[in-house]
């Protein structure tokens, strides 16, 4: 039995972006509000995009920031700052170590 090829560490981000591209291409005139959201997503820094997709695929909608640890994301703090600025996540308190909430 052949060993399956190893997944890229960015497989989840690549797959999400394929979906985004397909939806953007196929539904240009249908889902204006959603396409505006996808446009904001596409302008995020790659690390912010990766963190957002990681959070999106987790079970809960609230996370302790100090539990976020992804080797492929260069700076969780900078990515989180960008997600907060874009209103993709909100912080439960100003204390970074406490909570962020996924804003979907």
PDB file of C-alpha atoms in Angstrom:
ATOM      1  CA  UNK A   1       0.000   0.000   0.000  1.00  0.00           C
ATOM      2  CA  UNK A   2       1.408   3.371  -1.008  1.00  0.00           C
ATOM      3  CA  UNK A   3       2.079   5.987   1.626  1.00  0.00           C
ATOM      4  CA  UNK A   4      -0.010   9.097   0.956  1.00  0.00           C
ATOM      5  CA  UNK A   5       1.961  12.283   0.304  1.00  0.00           C
ATOM      6  CA  UNK A   6       2.495  14.579   3.265  1.00  0.00           C
ATOM      7  CA  UNK A   7       0.133  17.527   3.487  1.00  0.00           C
ATOM      8  CA  UNK A   8       1.480  21.031   3.156  1.00  0.00           C
ATOM      9  CA  UNK A   9       1.449  22.857   6.495  1.00  0.00           C
ATOM     10  CA  UNK A  10      -0.807  25.387   4.737  1.00  0.00           C
ATOM     11  CA  UNK A  11      -3.323  22.870   3.318  1.00  0.00           C
ATOM     12  CA  UNK A  12      -6.243  24.348   5.295  1.00  0.00           C
ATOM     13  CA  UNK A  13      -5.484  27.891   4.074  1.00  0.00           C
ATOM     14  CA  UNK A  14      -4.967  26.751   0.479  1.00  0.00           C
ATOM     15  CA  UNK A  15      -8.261  24.822   0.498  1.00  0.00           C
ATOM     16  CA  UNK A  16     -10.192  27.724   2.037  1.00  0.00           C
ATOM     17  CA  UNK A  17      -8.767  30.087  -0.587  1.00  0.00           C
ATOM     18  CA  UNK A  18      -9.847  27.711  -3.375  1.00  0.00           C
ATOM     19  CA  UNK A  19     -13.397  27.910  -2.029  1.00  0.00           C
ATOM     20  CA  UNK A  20     -13.183  31.709  -1.757  1.00  0.00           C
ATOM     21  CA  UNK A  21     -11.949  31.986  -5.354  1.00  0.00           C
ATOM     22  CA  UNK A  22     -14.679  29.672  -6.634  1.00  0.00           C
ATOM     23  CA  UNK A  23     -17.461  31.530  -4.813  1.00  0.00           C
ATOM     24  CA  UNK A  24     -16.101  34.895  -5.930  1.00  0.00           C
ATOM     25  CA  UNK A  25     -15.953  33.755  -9.548  1.00  0.00           C
ATOM     26  CA  UNK A  26     -19.331  31.998  -9.596  1.00  0.00           C
ATOM     27  CA  UNK A  27     -21.509  34.412  -7.631  1.00  0.00           C
ATOM     28  CA  UNK A  28     -20.309  37.893  -8.605  1.00  0.00           C
ATOM     29  CA  UNK A  29     -23.827  39.264  -8.969  1.00  0.00           C
ATOM     30  CA  UNK A  30     -25.662  37.245  -6.332  1.00  0.00           C
ATOM     31  CA  UNK A  31     -24.130  37.635  -2.888  1.00  0.00           C
ATOM     32  CA  UNK A  32     -22.934  41.235  -2.675  1.00  0.00           C
ATOM     33  CA  UNK A  33     -22.614  41.402   1.126  1.00  0.00           C
ATOM     34  CA  UNK A  34     -20.769  38.098   1.298  1.00  0.00           C
ATOM     35  CA  UNK A  35     -18.502  39.086  -1.575  1.00  0.00           C
ATOM     36  CA  UNK A  36     -17.655  42.322   0.242  1.00  0.00           C
ATOM     37  CA  UNK A  37     -16.632  40.204   3.251  1.00  0.00           C
ATOM     38  CA  UNK A  38     -14.516  37.968   1.000  1.00  0.00           C
ATOM     39  CA  UNK A  39     -12.865  41.059  -0.469  1.00  0.00           C
ATOM     40  CA  UNK A  40     -11.817  42.185   3.021  1.00  0.00           C
ATOM     41  CA  UNK A  41     -10.557  38.651   3.745  1.00  0.00           C
ATOM     42  CA  UNK A  42      -8.484  38.617   0.543  1.00  0.00           C
ATOM     43  CA  UNK A  43      -6.720  41.842   1.599  1.00  0.00           C
ATOM     44  CA  UNK A  44      -5.644  40.465   4.983  1.00  0.00           C
ATOM     45  CA  UNK A  45      -1.999  39.580   5.535  1.00  0.00           C
ATOM     46  CA  UNK A  46      -1.366  35.871   4.909  1.00  0.00           C
ATOM     47  CA  UNK A  47      -0.752  35.241   8.636  1.00  0.00           C
ATOM     48  CA  UNK A  48      -4.060  36.905   9.556  1.00  0.00           C
ATOM     49  CA  UNK A  49      -5.826  34.783   6.929  1.00  0.00           C
ATOM     50  CA  UNK A  50      -4.237  31.618   8.301  1.00  0.00           C
ATOM     51  CA  UNK A  51      -5.165  32.468  11.877  1.00  0.00           C
ATOM     52  CA  UNK A  52      -8.739  33.269  10.848  1.00  0.00           C
ATOM     53  CA  UNK A  53      -9.135  29.955   9.009  1.00  0.00           C
ATOM     54  CA  UNK A  54      -7.619  28.104  11.977  1.00  0.00           C
ATOM     55  CA  UNK A  55     -10.107  29.773  14.332  1.00  0.00           C
ATOM     56  CA  UNK A  56     -12.976  29.156  11.927  1.00  0.00           C
ATOM     57  CA  UNK A  57     -12.304  25.419  11.922  1.00  0.00           C
ATOM     58  CA  UNK A  58     -12.126  25.100  15.703  1.00  0.00           C
ATOM     59  CA  UNK A  59     -15.113  23.865  17.690  1.00  0.00           C
ATOM     60  CA  UNK A  60     -15.927  26.887  19.810  1.00  0.00           C
ATOM     61  CA  UNK A  61     -16.465  30.564  19.073  1.00  0.00           C
ATOM     62  CA  UNK A  62     -14.369  31.877  21.986  1.00  0.00           C
ATOM     63  CA  UNK A  63     -10.702  31.157  22.572  1.00  0.00           C
ATOM     64  CA  UNK A  64      -8.078  31.995  25.120  1.00  0.00           C
ATOM     65  CA  UNK A  65      -5.450  33.883  23.176  1.00  0.00           C
ATOM     66  CA  UNK A  66      -2.657  32.228  25.133  1.00  0.00           C
ATOM     67  CA  UNK A  67      -3.771  28.832  23.751  1.00  0.00           C
ATOM     68  CA  UNK A  68      -3.287  29.880  20.131  1.00  0.00           C
ATOM     69  CA  UNK A  69      -0.083  28.267  18.913  1.00  0.00           C
ATOM     70  CA  UNK A  70       0.465  27.556  15.234  1.00  0.00           C
ATOM     71  CA  UNK A  71       4.020  27.028  14.000  1.00  0.00           C
ATOM     72  CA  UNK A  72       3.178  28.172  10.469  1.00  0.00           C
ATOM     73  CA  UNK A  73       1.891  31.579  11.636  1.00  0.00           C
ATOM     74  CA  UNK A  74       4.818  33.939  12.159  1.00  0.00           C
ATOM     75  CA  UNK A  75       3.187  36.257  14.691  1.00  0.00           C
ATOM     76  CA  UNK A  76      -0.092  35.379  16.380  1.00  0.00           C
ATOM     77  CA  UNK A  77      -0.186  38.841  17.995  1.00  0.00           C
ATOM     78  CA  UNK A  78       0.170  40.735  14.703  1.00  0.00           C
ATOM     79  CA  UNK A  79      -2.317  38.446  12.969  1.00  0.00           C
ATOM     80  CA  UNK A  80      -4.770  38.942  15.822  1.00  0.00           C
ATOM     81  CA  UNK A  81      -4.327  42.739  15.669  1.00  0.00           C
ATOM     82  CA  UNK A  82      -5.204  42.669  11.983  1.00  0.00           C
ATOM     83  CA  UNK A  83      -8.232  40.425  12.544  1.00  0.00           C
ATOM     84  CA  UNK A  84      -9.501  42.738  15.286  1.00  0.00           C
ATOM     85  CA  UNK A  85      -9.018  45.785  13.013  1.00  0.00           C
ATOM     86  CA  UNK A  86     -10.924  44.044  10.205  1.00  0.00           C
ATOM     87  CA  UNK A  87     -13.638  43.018  12.699  1.00  0.00           C
ATOM     88  CA  UNK A  88     -13.133  39.329  11.984  1.00  0.00           C
ATOM     89  CA  UNK A  89     -12.606  38.706  15.693  1.00  0.00           C
ATOM     90  CA  UNK A  90     -13.353  40.729  18.779  1.00  0.00           C
ATOM     91  CA  UNK A  91     -11.558  40.678  22.083  1.00  0.00           C
ATOM     92  CA  UNK A  92     -13.594  39.839  25.164  1.00  0.00           C
ATOM     93  CA  UNK A  93     -11.398  42.101  27.258  1.00  0.00           C
ATOM     94  CA  UNK A  94      -8.427  44.320  26.600  1.00  0.00           C
ATOM     95  CA  UNK A  95      -6.217  41.697  28.242  1.00  0.00           C
ATOM     96  CA  UNK A  96      -4.796  39.760  25.296  1.00  0.00           C
ATOM     97  CA  UNK A  97      -4.235  36.703  27.441  1.00  0.00           C
ATOM     98  CA  UNK A  98      -7.922  36.270  28.104  1.00  0.00           C
ATOM     99  CA  UNK A  99     -10.341  35.827  25.218  1.00  0.00           C
ATOM    100  CA  UNK A 100     -10.987  36.497  21.572  1.00  0.00           C
ATOM    101  CA  UNK A 101     -14.339  35.835  19.916  1.00  0.00           C
ATOM    102  CA  UNK A 102     -14.755  34.776  16.330  1.00  0.00           C
ATOM    103  CA  UNK A 103     -17.017  37.292  14.604  1.00  0.00           C
ATOM    104  CA  UNK A 104     -18.779  35.218  11.958  1.00  0.00           C
TER     105      UNK A 104
END
